[in-house]
Amino acid sequence: MPWVRFLQEGQICWGQLRHEAQCDYIQAYAGTPFEDGCRPVAGRERLPLSVTPLLAPCDPSKIVCIGRNFSAHARELGNEVPKEPLFFLKPPSALLAPGGTILLPVLSQHVEYEGELALVIRRRCSHFSASADPRPYILGYTCLNDVTARDLQKSDPVFTRAKGFDTFCPIGPWVSEAPREGDRPWDGLEIETRVNGELLQHGNTRDFMFPLPRLLAAVTAVMTLEPGDVLATGTPSGVSKLSPGDRVRVTISGVGSLENSVAAAPSA
């Protein structure tokens, strides 16, 4: 069942999304899914999903993003297809909850969306072998929008500035433990991004340049992933410019849909 984070009486809580009698509700849990003994809170009322604002579904120490993992996206940006996984970091301060507003910064004149499948780490992972089973290290899967100031990215070979603005990492709405059956639940997932209802990105995780186990191996050869960390797996082709007033919706089959509005950031 999907995991969610939400606010109740001023406290950040974890829960699982459940469905009963044609109603989606949240069952609150004591503890976090990264801890032993995490369990439903006895006697806690069910919280209707429709009236419970969700937070970003994790609180990572780092957000690791894979670049150019779809060859068509690399080509549309005029980049070479990498021979090994290319990755970079987004700051946790860029996180944005489902339903939040992406703010277009004054420093950029061209900001684009990038819909992606992201995984949330369950337990510490270091020097993972690409031939091993990654499932014990993965809590689940979620939608992520790797918002990018494309003009700044073209002028700065280091991606930090172009990718790191506040609100540039919408994520959610929840963490799905198993998007599909089988021993490779990340394979064959459709990724779609719509802006104002128009389908602009459509890809499938089976078209990854580098499969998920190899991504995990490449990243953890450099840095240890901690519980709650995020690994975004790359975006398909079809990126384009965002404007104030737009609504962006990233949908991944078996996972869910992440929707955010867009507005101009206030001047300093």
XYZ file of N, CA and C in Angstrom:
804
model
N 0.838 -1.192 0.000
C 0.000 0.000 0.000
C 0.878 1.249 0.000
N 0.440 2.327 -0.664
C 1.267 3.533 -0.740
C 1.457 4.211 0.614
N 2.669 4.728 0.824
C 2.990 5.504 2.015
C 2.813 6.990 1.729
N 2.299 7.720 2.726
C 2.133 9.165 2.603
C 2.674 9.850 3.858
N 3.006 11.135 3.703
C 3.335 12.002 4.841
C 2.331 13.148 4.860
N 1.912 13.520 6.067
C 0.889 14.561 6.176
C 1.027 15.262 7.520
N 0.394 16.400 7.633
C 0.384 17.159 8.878
C -0.908 16.905 9.631
N -0.778 16.628 10.935
C -1.957 16.506 11.790
C -1.650 17.157 13.132
N -2.434 18.154 13.457
C -2.261 18.901 14.706
C -0.829 19.418 14.839
N -0.286 19.897 13.724
C 1.041 20.497 13.724
C 2.192 19.523 13.706
N 1.911 18.230 13.643
C 2.963 17.214 13.637
C 3.011 16.508 12.287
N 4.241 16.190 11.855
C 4.411 15.419 10.626
C 4.178 13.951 10.937
N 3.274 13.335 10.206
C 2.899 11.934 10.445
C 3.075 11.122 9.167
N 3.272 9.832 9.373
C 3.289 8.866 8.277
C 1.994 8.067 8.303
N 1.590 7.615 7.128
C 0.416 6.766 7.057
C 0.407 6.000 5.751
N -0.566 5.098 5.632
C -0.744 4.358 4.390
C -2.090 4.706 3.780
N -2.081 4.827 2.465
C -3.305 5.112 1.729
C -4.090 3.816 1.558
N -5.356 3.855 1.939
C -6.212 2.674 1.827
C -7.526 3.048 1.156
N -8.211 2.028 0.676
C -9.476 2.246 -0.033
C -10.525 1.298 0.527
N -11.654 1.863 0.862
C -12.737 1.055 1.414
C -14.061 1.747 1.136
N -15.025 0.977 0.673
C -16.375 1.501 0.426
C -16.331 2.755 -0.454
N -15.579 2.662 -1.542
C -15.471 3.740 -2.525
C -14.905 5.036 -1.937
N -14.084 4.906 -0.906
C -13.497 6.087 -0.272
C -12.015 5.844 -0.016
N -11.174 6.796 -0.427
C -9.746 6.736 -0.118
C -9.507 7.418 1.217
N -8.787 6.748 2.098
C -8.493 7.338 3.398
C -7.065 6.989 3.809
N -6.570 7.698 4.824
C -5.217 7.487 5.334
C -5.290 6.815 6.692
N -4.581 5.700 6.834
C -4.413 5.049 8.127
C -3.100 5.532 8.724
N -3.179 6.274 9.829
C -1.973 6.814 10.458
C -1.135 5.695 11.066
N 0.190 5.886 11.040
C 1.138 4.921 11.602
C 1.984 5.593 12.679
N 2.403 4.793 13.644
C 3.381 5.238 14.638
C 4.768 4.900 14.115
N 5.675 5.868 14.128
C 7.004 5.653 13.581
C 7.040 5.945 12.098
N 8.106 5.503 11.455
C 8.283 5.701 10.018
C 8.519 4.343 9.363
N 8.296 4.238 8.063
C 8.516 2.951 7.388
C 9.973 2.542 7.306
N 10.887 3.398 7.746
C 12.310 3.054 7.756
C 12.723 2.407 9.074
N 11.799 2.329 10.025
C 12.093 1.811 11.361
C 11.408 0.470 11.582
N 12.040 -0.380 12.386
C 11.371 -1.595 12.834
C 10.246 -1.205 13.792
N 9.160 -1.924 13.732
C 8.069 -1.665 14.661
C 7.099 -0.596 14.220
N 7.254 -0.066 13.006
C 6.274 0.888 12.492
C 4.924 0.184 12.372
N 3.886 0.744 12.960
C 2.603 0.035 13.026
C 1.451 1.031 12.988
N 0.261 0.565 12.609
C -0.911 1.445 12.616
C -1.206 1.948 14.023
N -1.680 3.174 14.111
C -2.035 3.760 15.398
C -3.417 3.258 15.791
N -3.474 2.525 16.893
C -4.748 1.955 17.340
C -5.712 3.067 17.727
N -6.942 2.937 17.260
C -7.983 3.872 17.663
C -7.956 5.200 16.942
N -6.977 5.443 16.063
C -6.904 6.721 15.349
C -7.960 6.741 14.242
N -8.687 7.824 14.155
C -9.728 7.916 13.145
C -9.122 7.891 11.742
N -9.902 7.388 10.814
C -9.463 7.393 9.433
C -9.550 8.819 8.891
N -8.525 9.203 8.152
C -8.457 10.563 7.630
C -8.798 10.540 6.147
N -9.884 11.166 5.734
C -10.225 11.174 4.306
C -9.123 11.843 3.487
N -8.691 11.179 2.430
C -7.623 11.726 1.599
C -8.029 13.069 1.007
N -9.300 13.225 0.676
C -9.765 14.431 -0.010
C -9.609 15.696 0.821
N -9.514 15.566 2.135
C -9.412 16.755 2.997
C -8.120 16.751 3.820
N -7.170 15.888 3.448
C -5.897 15.806 4.175
C -4.761 16.228 3.252
N -4.247 17.456 3.381
C -3.143 17.895 2.519
C -1.904 17.024 2.734
N -1.302 16.606 1.633
C -0.126 15.747 1.703
C 1.151 16.573 1.635
N 2.165 16.110 2.358
C 3.506 16.671 2.274
C 4.297 15.910 1.214
N 5.498 16.385 0.908
C 6.410 15.559 0.118
C 6.532 14.209 0.816
N 6.509 13.090 0.079
C 6.395 11.774 0.708
C 7.662 11.253 1.371
N 8.705 12.075 1.461
C 9.925 11.687 2.163
C 10.686 12.955 2.521
N 11.681 12.798 3.378
C 12.503 13.923 3.835
C 13.965 13.543 3.624
N 14.455 13.621 2.381
C 15.774 13.065 2.056
C 16.928 13.926 2.529
N 18.053 13.257 2.796
C 19.292 13.999 3.037
C 19.891 14.465 1.720
N 19.537 13.783 0.622
C 19.998 14.185 -0.713
C 19.043 13.640 -1.773
N 19.010 14.346 -2.887
C 18.211 13.961 -4.049
C 19.186 13.760 -5.195
N 19.357 12.523 -5.619
C 20.287 12.194 -6.698
C 19.484 12.020 -7.980
N 19.878 12.726 -9.025
C 19.161 12.673 -10.300
C 20.068 12.119 -11.394
N 19.493 11.279 -12.229
C 20.216 10.712 -13.366
C 19.931 11.562 -14.597
N 20.982 11.941 -15.308
C 20.825 12.716 -16.532
C 20.948 11.849 -17.771
N 20.162 12.200 -18.789
C 20.265 11.571 -20.119
C 20.099 10.056 -20.076
N 19.134 9.585 -19.297
C 18.897 8.137 -19.237
C 17.916 7.680 -20.306
N 17.367 8.623 -21.063
C 16.599 8.326 -22.273
C 17.363 8.948 -23.438
N 17.739 8.140 -24.420
C 18.574 8.646 -25.513
C 17.872 9.756 -26.290
N 16.539 9.669 -26.447
C 15.811 10.695 -27.201
C 15.880 12.048 -26.500
N 15.872 12.040 -25.172
C 15.980 13.306 -24.437
C 17.375 13.898 -24.597
N 18.400 13.060 -24.559
C 19.762 13.564 -24.774
C 19.873 14.222 -26.146
N 19.284 13.583 -27.155
C 19.376 14.122 -28.515
C 18.600 15.429 -28.655
N 17.417 15.526 -28.007
C 16.631 16.753 -28.174
C 17.336 17.968 -27.565
N 18.231 17.736 -26.606
C 19.001 18.829 -26.013
C 20.349 19.029 -26.701
N 20.617 18.210 -27.741
C 21.879 18.330 -28.458
C 23.061 17.768 -27.700
N 22.802 16.812 -26.804
C 23.863 16.224 -25.986
C 24.224 14.828 -26.474
N 25.443 14.422 -26.195
C 25.843 13.054 -26.490
C 25.154 12.087 -25.530
N 24.891 10.887 -26.021
C 24.353 9.840 -25.155
C 25.497 9.317 -24.287
N 25.359 9.342 -22.966
C 26.481 8.958 -22.097
C 26.805 7.474 -22.192
N 28.070 7.149 -21.965
C 28.506 5.754 -21.976
C 28.381 5.107 -20.597
N 28.179 5.915 -19.568
C 27.941 5.421 -18.221
C 26.993 6.397 -17.534
N 26.338 5.980 -16.455
C 25.351 6.861 -15.823
C 25.937 8.212 -15.419
N 25.204 9.259 -15.792
C 25.555 10.632 -15.432
C 24.605 11.070 -14.321
N 25.147 11.550 -13.207
C 24.242 11.944 -12.125
C 24.707 13.222 -11.446
N 23.749 13.873 -10.788
C 23.990 15.151 -10.115
C 23.034 15.234 -8.935
N 23.198 16.270 -8.107
C 22.382 16.435 -6.904
C 21.469 17.647 -7.025
N 20.265 17.509 -6.482
C 19.390 18.646 -6.226
C 19.333 18.824 -4.709
N 19.271 20.056 -4.203
C 19.224 20.250 -2.749
C 17.850 19.903 -2.187
N 17.791 19.372 -0.978
C 16.487 19.099 -0.357
C 15.607 20.342 -0.238
N 16.214 21.533 -0.218
C 15.430 22.769 -0.152
C 14.599 23.001 -1.408
N 14.866 22.237 -2.485
C 14.077 22.351 -3.716
C 12.774 21.565 -3.658
N 12.597 20.719 -2.634
C 11.403 19.876 -2.552
C 10.132 20.710 -2.552
N 9.109 20.186 -3.230
C 7.795 20.821 -3.280
C 6.739 19.740 -3.144
N 5.766 19.977 -2.285
C 4.716 18.997 -2.019
C 3.734 18.913 -3.185
N 2.982 17.824 -3.267
C 1.903 17.741 -4.249
C 0.954 18.923 -4.085
N 0.576 19.518 -5.205
C -0.329 20.659 -5.157
C 0.342 21.990 -4.924
N 1.647 21.985 -4.614
C 2.375 23.230 -4.395
C 2.633 23.971 -5.697
N 3.163 25.174 -5.582
C 3.370 26.038 -6.743
C 4.847 26.134 -7.108
N 5.171 25.788 -8.348
C 6.514 25.966 -8.894
C 6.711 27.451 -9.167
N 7.767 28.025 -8.601
C 8.039 29.449 -8.769
C 9.134 29.655 -9.812
N 8.819 30.398 -10.859
C 9.781 30.678 -11.923
C 10.690 31.820 -11.473
N 11.992 31.563 -11.322
C 12.878 32.565 -10.717
C 13.171 33.736 -11.649
N 13.469 34.860 -11.052
C 13.825 36.061 -11.807
C 15.098 35.829 -12.619
N 15.985 34.970 -12.132
C 17.280 34.755 -12.780
C 17.198 33.944 -14.069
N 16.041 33.378 -14.369
C 15.909 32.539 -15.564
C 14.743 33.015 -16.426
N 14.940 32.910 -17.733
C 13.881 33.245 -18.684
C 13.310 32.003 -19.366
N 13.815 30.826 -18.997
C 13.361 29.609 -19.690
C 13.449 28.417 -18.739
N 12.336 28.101 -18.112
C 12.254 26.985 -17.161
C 11.421 25.874 -17.784
N 11.892 24.639 -17.668
C 11.207 23.490 -18.258
C 10.894 22.441 -17.194
N 9.901 21.610 -17.480
C 9.537 20.461 -16.651
C 10.329 19.243 -17.118
N 10.474 18.255 -16.243
C 11.044 16.952 -16.598
C 10.377 15.901 -15.718
N 9.382 15.214 -16.241
C 8.698 14.172 -15.481
C 9.553 12.919 -15.370
N 9.636 12.360 -14.154
C 10.521 11.214 -13.928
C 9.943 10.246 -12.896
N 10.366 8.993 -13.008
C 10.167 8.008 -11.946
C 11.292 8.174 -10.934
N 10.932 8.241 -9.656
C 11.940 8.318 -8.593
C 11.722 7.178 -7.621
N 12.796 6.708 -7.025
C 12.673 5.697 -5.981
C 13.130 6.290 -4.661
N 12.540 5.793 -3.576
C 12.878 6.227 -2.228
C 13.605 5.079 -1.537
N 14.759 5.377 -0.970
C 15.609 4.357 -0.359
C 15.039 3.925 0.993
N 15.022 2.605 1.229
C 14.506 2.048 2.483
C 15.591 1.958 3.557
N 16.778 1.475 3.165
C 17.852 1.304 4.146
C 19.188 1.672 3.525
N 20.157 1.915 4.385
C 21.459 2.403 3.924
C 22.007 1.504 2.816
N 22.519 2.141 1.783
C 23.003 1.408 0.613
C 24.338 1.996 0.171
N 25.371 1.163 0.191
C 26.706 1.589 -0.221
C 27.352 0.475 -1.037
N 27.989 0.842 -2.145
C 28.693 -0.116 -3.008
C 27.778 -1.281 -3.400
N 26.604 -0.939 -3.871
C 25.656 -1.938 -4.367
C 26.200 -2.568 -5.648
N 25.984 -3.867 -5.805
C 26.409 -4.571 -7.013
C 25.284 -4.562 -8.043
N 25.611 -4.217 -9.284
C 24.598 -4.152 -10.338
C 23.965 -5.503 -10.623
N 24.592 -6.579 -10.175
C 24.032 -7.918 -10.391
C 23.134 -8.364 -9.237
N 23.038 -7.550 -8.193
C 22.234 -7.903 -7.016
C 20.788 -7.433 -7.187
N 19.931 -7.879 -6.279
C 18.518 -7.494 -6.274
C 18.369 -6.193 -5.485
N 17.915 -5.099 -6.113
C 17.826 -3.826 -5.390
C 16.593 -3.694 -4.509
N 15.629 -4.601 -4.643
C 14.350 -4.413 -3.947
C 14.477 -4.273 -2.434
N 15.376 -4.998 -1.747
C 15.475 -4.794 -0.296
C 15.888 -3.380 0.105
N 16.476 -2.624 -0.819
C 16.938 -1.267 -0.508
C 15.910 -0.194 -0.877
N 14.818 -0.596 -1.500
C 13.855 0.371 -2.031
C 12.561 0.325 -1.234
N 12.192 1.467 -0.642
C 10.893 1.559 0.016
C 9.778 1.555 -1.012
N 9.966 2.282 -2.104
C 8.950 2.336 -3.144
C 9.280 3.397 -4.180
N 8.270 3.733 -4.970
C 8.448 4.553 -6.160
C 7.468 5.718 -6.125
N 7.875 6.846 -6.706
C 7.027 8.027 -6.697
C 7.276 8.840 -7.964
N 6.453 9.863 -8.170
C 6.614 10.775 -9.303
C 7.487 11.957 -8.882
N 8.304 12.440 -9.803
C 9.164 13.588 -9.528
C 9.233 14.460 -10.775
N 9.280 15.763 -10.564
C 9.440 16.717 -11.658
C 10.770 17.438 -11.454
N 11.750 17.097 -12.277
C 13.085 17.697 -12.179
C 13.077 19.040 -12.918
N 12.436 20.030 -12.319
C 12.297 21.348 -12.948
C 13.686 21.945 -13.180
N 13.871 22.537 -14.365
C 15.209 22.964 -14.790
C 15.162 24.326 -15.465
N 16.030 25.231 -15.032
C 16.232 26.500 -15.733
C 17.169 26.221 -16.906
N 16.583 25.960 -18.076
C 17.371 25.449 -19.196
C 18.395 26.470 -19.682
N 18.060 27.753 -19.651
C 19.029 28.755 -20.101
C 20.251 28.787 -19.188
N 20.040 28.614 -17.890
C 21.169 28.588 -16.966
C 21.974 27.302 -17.114
N 21.292 26.205 -17.402
C 21.994 24.938 -17.600
C 22.935 25.026 -18.803
N 22.501 25.716 -19.844
C 23.334 25.831 -21.047
C 24.547 26.726 -20.822
N 24.436 27.662 -19.893
C 25.542 28.591 -19.661
C 26.457 28.165 -18.518
N 26.055 27.123 -17.795
C 26.810 26.698 -16.610
C 26.963 25.184 -16.650
N 28.185 24.655 -16.850
C 28.354 23.201 -16.976
C 28.019 22.437 -15.701
N 28.008 23.116 -14.557
C 27.590 22.481 -13.306
C 26.089 22.713 -13.149
N 25.320 21.651 -12.916
C 23.863 21.738 -12.947
C 23.246 22.344 -11.690
N 24.037 22.585 -10.658
C 23.480 22.964 -9.360
C 22.569 24.174 -9.444
N 23.006 25.221 -10.122
C 22.206 26.440 -10.180
C 20.925 26.217 -10.991
N 21.031 25.581 -12.137
C 19.870 25.391 -13.007
C 18.821 24.473 -12.400
N 19.256 23.559 -11.548
C 18.354 22.547 -11.002
C 17.970 22.803 -9.546
N 18.602 23.794 -8.899
C 18.530 23.861 -7.445
C 17.636 24.910 -6.832
N 16.885 25.660 -7.639
C 16.027 26.695 -7.061
C 14.970 26.080 -6.140
N 14.562 26.851 -5.141
C 13.427 26.441 -4.307
C 12.230 26.134 -5.209
N 11.498 25.081 -4.877
C 10.299 24.575 -5.584
C 10.636 23.806 -6.855
N 11.931 23.582 -7.163
C 12.305 22.920 -8.410
C 12.323 21.394 -8.303
N 11.777 20.841 -7.212
C 11.691 19.377 -7.116
C 10.336 18.944 -6.562
N 9.255 19.165 -7.319
C 7.975 18.583 -6.913
C 8.096 17.062 -6.859
N 7.489 16.458 -5.843
C 7.586 15.009 -5.660
C 6.320 14.497 -4.986
N 5.901 13.287 -5.356
C 4.733 12.696 -4.711
C 3.795 12.068 -5.742
N 2.531 11.871 -5.379
C 1.933 12.285 -4.103
C 2.200 11.314 -2.950
N 2.662 10.104 -3.292
C 2.928 9.082 -2.280
C 4.024 8.165 -2.786
N 4.392 7.191 -1.974
C 5.412 6.206 -2.343
C 4.722 4.861 -2.516
N 4.673 4.393 -3.755
C 4.028 3.122 -4.076
C 5.037 1.986 -3.920
N 4.707 0.994 -3.095
C 5.665 -0.083 -2.811
C 5.892 -0.998 -4.006
N 4.870 -1.235 -4.811
C 5.000 -2.163 -5.932
C 4.122 -1.690 -7.088
N 4.665 -0.878 -8.009
C 3.869 -0.386 -9.133
C 3.342 -1.493 -10.035
N 4.062 -2.610 -10.090
C 3.607 -3.749 -10.886
C 4.170 -5.021 -10.274
N 3.567 -6.164 -10.633
C 3.991 -7.441 -10.082
C 5.294 -7.899 -10.735
N 5.960 -8.844 -10.070
C 7.178 -9.413 -10.618
C 8.408 -8.985 -9.855
N 9.563 -9.520 -10.282
C 10.805 -9.245 -9.568
C 11.505 -7.985 -10.070
N 10.898 -7.295 -11.046
C 11.430 -6.017 -11.531
C 10.272 -5.017 -11.628
N 9.750 -4.572 -10.480
C 8.543 -3.730 -10.491
C 8.741 -2.362 -11.117
N 9.975 -1.974 -11.402
C 10.256 -0.673 -12.018
C 10.239 -0.741 -13.539
N 10.171 -1.932 -14.119
C 10.206 -2.087 -15.568
C 8.816 -1.907 -16.173
N 8.769 -1.351 -17.370
C 7.520 -1.265 -18.117
C 6.536 -0.244 -17.592
N 7.013 0.780 -16.883
C 6.117 1.807 -16.350
C 6.030 2.974 -17.334
N 4.803 3.395 -17.639
C 4.582 4.532 -18.524
C 4.777 5.841 -17.756
N 5.503 6.769 -18.360
C 5.714 8.104 -17.797
C 5.067 9.120 -18.734
N 4.152 9.923 -18.203
C 3.489 10.950 -19.001
C 3.536 12.285 -18.268
N 3.777 13.350 -19.013
C 3.693 14.700 -18.464
C 2.728 15.506 -19.316
N 1.776 16.124 -18.645
C 0.805 16.991 -19.309
C 0.920 18.408 -18.756
N 0.819 19.377 -19.625
C 0.762 20.780 -19.224
C -0.567 21.340 -19.706
N -1.369 21.805 -18.768
C -2.717 22.299 -19.075
C -3.533 21.267 -19.846
N -3.329 20.000 -19.488
C -4.081 18.905 -20.084
C -3.497 18.342 -21.361
N -2.516 18.998 -21.951
C -1.925 18.536 -23.207
C -0.761 17.586 -22.926
N -0.800 16.404 -23.538
C 0.258 15.418 -23.362
C 1.513 15.867 -24.109
N 2.608 16.090 -23.367
C 3.846 16.576 -23.963
C 5.015 15.611 -23.790
N 4.966 14.764 -22.785
C 5.989 13.732 -22.598
C 5.315 12.375 -22.479
N 5.877 11.399 -23.160
C 5.395 10.023 -23.028
C 6.582 9.094 -23.212
N 6.927 8.374 -22.163
C 8.035 7.435 -22.224
C 7.729 6.199 -21.404
N 8.651 5.256 -21.428
C 8.483 4.014 -20.689
C 9.828 3.638 -20.076
N 9.795 3.165 -18.844
C 11.045 2.836 -18.157
C 11.796 1.688 -18.825
N 11.142 0.939 -19.691
C 11.871 -0.119 -20.404
C 12.888 0.481 -21.384
N 12.755 1.790 -21.661
C 13.670 2.453 -22.590
C 14.833 3.150 -21.887
N 14.996 2.887 -20.590
C 16.162 3.428 -19.886
C 17.445 3.038 -20.617
N 18.383 3.975 -20.716
C 19.713 3.637 -21.222
C 20.423 2.697 -20.251
N 20.242 2.967 -18.961
C 20.878 2.163 -17.918
C 19.793 1.677 -16.967
N 19.689 0.364 -16.746
C 18.637 -0.161 -15.870
C 18.852 0.261 -14.425
N 17.791 0.170 -13.655
C 17.825 0.663 -12.280
C 18.958 0.061 -11.448
N 19.225 -1.256 -11.491
C 20.335 -1.779 -10.685
C 21.673 -1.131 -11.022
N 21.892 -0.836 -12.307
C 23.162 -0.199 -12.673
C 23.214 1.243 -12.165
N 22.072 1.935 -12.177
C 22.042 3.294 -11.627
C 22.407 3.282 -10.151
N 21.806 2.348 -9.424
C 22.062 2.256 -7.985
C 23.530 1.924 -7.721
N 24.101 1.056 -8.548
C 25.514 0.698 -8.381
C 26.418 1.895 -8.655
N 26.116 2.647 -9.712
C 26.953 3.794 -10.068
C 26.936 4.860 -8.977
N 25.752 5.151 -8.451
C 25.635 6.197 -7.435
C 26.305 5.772 -6.134
N 26.037 4.540 -5.696
C 26.550 4.112 -4.384
C 28.029 3.750 -4.415
N 28.631 3.698 -5.601
C 30.088 3.589 -5.673
C 30.744 4.901 -5.252
N 29.968 5.984 -5.280
C 30.482 7.314 -4.947
C 29.992 7.781 -3.584
N 28.702 7.598 -3.320
C 28.111 8.120 -2.085
C 27.144 7.105 -1.496
N 27.064 7.066 -0.187
C 26.120 6.199 0.507
C 24.733 6.820 0.460
N 23.747 6.021 0.101
C 22.356 6.460 0.142
C 21.762 6.072 1.486
N 21.121 7.035 2.129
C 20.537 6.837 3.448
C 19.030 6.620 3.333
N 18.404 6.027 4.359
C 16.949 5.869 4.337
C 16.250 7.201 4.082
N 15.333 7.193 3.130
C 14.606 8.401 2.770
C 15.206 9.175 1.622
N 16.437 8.835 1.212
C 17.032 9.517 0.063
C 16.265 9.179 -1.213
N 16.403 10.054 -2.197
C 15.658 9.932 -3.454
C 16.635 9.735 -4.606
N 16.295 8.806 -5.507
C 17.034 8.622 -6.752
C 16.051 8.787 -7.905
N 16.199 9.870 -8.662
C 15.359 10.129 -9.834
C 16.049 9.543 -11.058
N 15.292 8.842 -11.899
C 15.888 7.952 -12.885
C 15.974 8.509 -14.297
N 15.626 9.770 -14.507
C 15.763 10.373 -15.829
C 14.429 10.624 -16.507
N 14.436 11.556 -17.450
C 13.198 11.989 -18.107
C 13.198 11.628 -19.585
N 12.030 11.300 -20.149
C 11.944 11.068 -21.593
C 11.957 12.385 -22.365
N 11.915 12.295 -23.681
C 11.902 13.495 -24.517
C 10.552 14.204 -24.407
N 10.524 15.446 -24.877
C 9.279 16.212 -24.887
C 9.261 17.385 -23.940
N 10.417 17.796 -23.430
C 10.451 18.921 -22.496
C 10.175 20.228 -23.241
N 9.566 21.190 -22.546
C 9.341 22.510 -23.129
C 9.142 23.527 -22.021
N 9.000 24.777 -22.405
C 9.002 25.894 -21.468
C 7.705 25.979 -20.670
N 7.851 26.338 -19.385
C 6.711 26.599 -18.514
C 6.458 28.099 -18.428
N 5.180 28.451 -18.214
C 4.781 29.849 -18.080
C 3.895 30.009 -16.860
N 3.852 31.213 -16.275
C 2.944 31.440 -15.154
C 1.508 31.080 -15.529
N 0.824 30.423 -14.607
C -0.541 29.987 -14.848
C -0.670 28.563 -15.343
N 0.448 27.951 -15.770
C 0.405 26.556 -16.223
C 0.109 25.619 -15.056
N -0.430 24.460 -15.410
C -0.578 23.351 -14.464
C 0.134 22.143 -15.066
N 1.046 21.558 -14.296
C 1.863 20.437 -14.763
C 1.444 19.178 -14.015
N 1.232 18.109 -14.766
C 0.810 16.842 -14.159
C 1.710 15.723 -14.667
N 2.444 15.089 -13.760
C 3.289 13.936 -14.076
C 2.558 12.685 -13.604
N 2.348 11.742 -14.522
C 1.631 10.509 -14.201
C 2.514 9.314 -14.540
N 2.613 8.371 -13.607
C 3.373 7.142 -13.830
C 2.464 5.968 -13.514
N 2.363 5.048 -14.456
C 1.465 3.908 -14.290
C 1.845 3.106 -13.058
N 0.836 2.733 -12.274
C 1.064 1.958 -11.069
C 1.555 2.766 -9.894
N 1.820 4.050 -10.102
C 2.340 4.909 -9.033
C 1.325 5.974 -8.659
N 0.968 6.836 -9.598
C 0.009 7.899 -9.314
C 0.283 9.111 -10.168
N -0.306 10.247 -9.781
C -0.153 11.500 -10.519
C 0.244 12.619 -9.565
N 1.184 13.421 -10.012
C 1.692 14.569 -9.260
C 1.329 15.826 -10.036
N 0.569 16.719 -9.410
C 0.143 17.939 -10.104
C 0.578 19.172 -9.324
N 1.096 20.154 -10.065
C 1.545 21.415 -9.470
C 1.201 22.577 -10.385
N 0.955 23.722 -9.792
C 0.739 24.950 -10.548
C 2.070 25.668 -10.751
N 2.050 26.685 -11.603
C 3.255 27.448 -11.931
C 2.951 28.935 -11.778
N 3.871 29.673 -11.166
C 3.719 31.116 -11.000
C 5.085 31.777 -11.051
N 5.098 33.065 -11.323
C 6.347 33.823 -11.287
C 6.750 34.063 -9.841
N 8.028 33.891 -9.558
C 8.522 34.175 -8.210
C 8.487 35.679 -7.971
N 8.170 36.096 -6.750
C 8.182 37.535 -6.476
C 9.588 38.100 -6.588
N 9.717 39.350 -7.041
C 11.035 39.971 -7.099
C 11.546 40.235 -5.693
N 12.868 40.192 -5.576
C 13.494 40.377 -4.260
C 13.262 41.800 -3.770
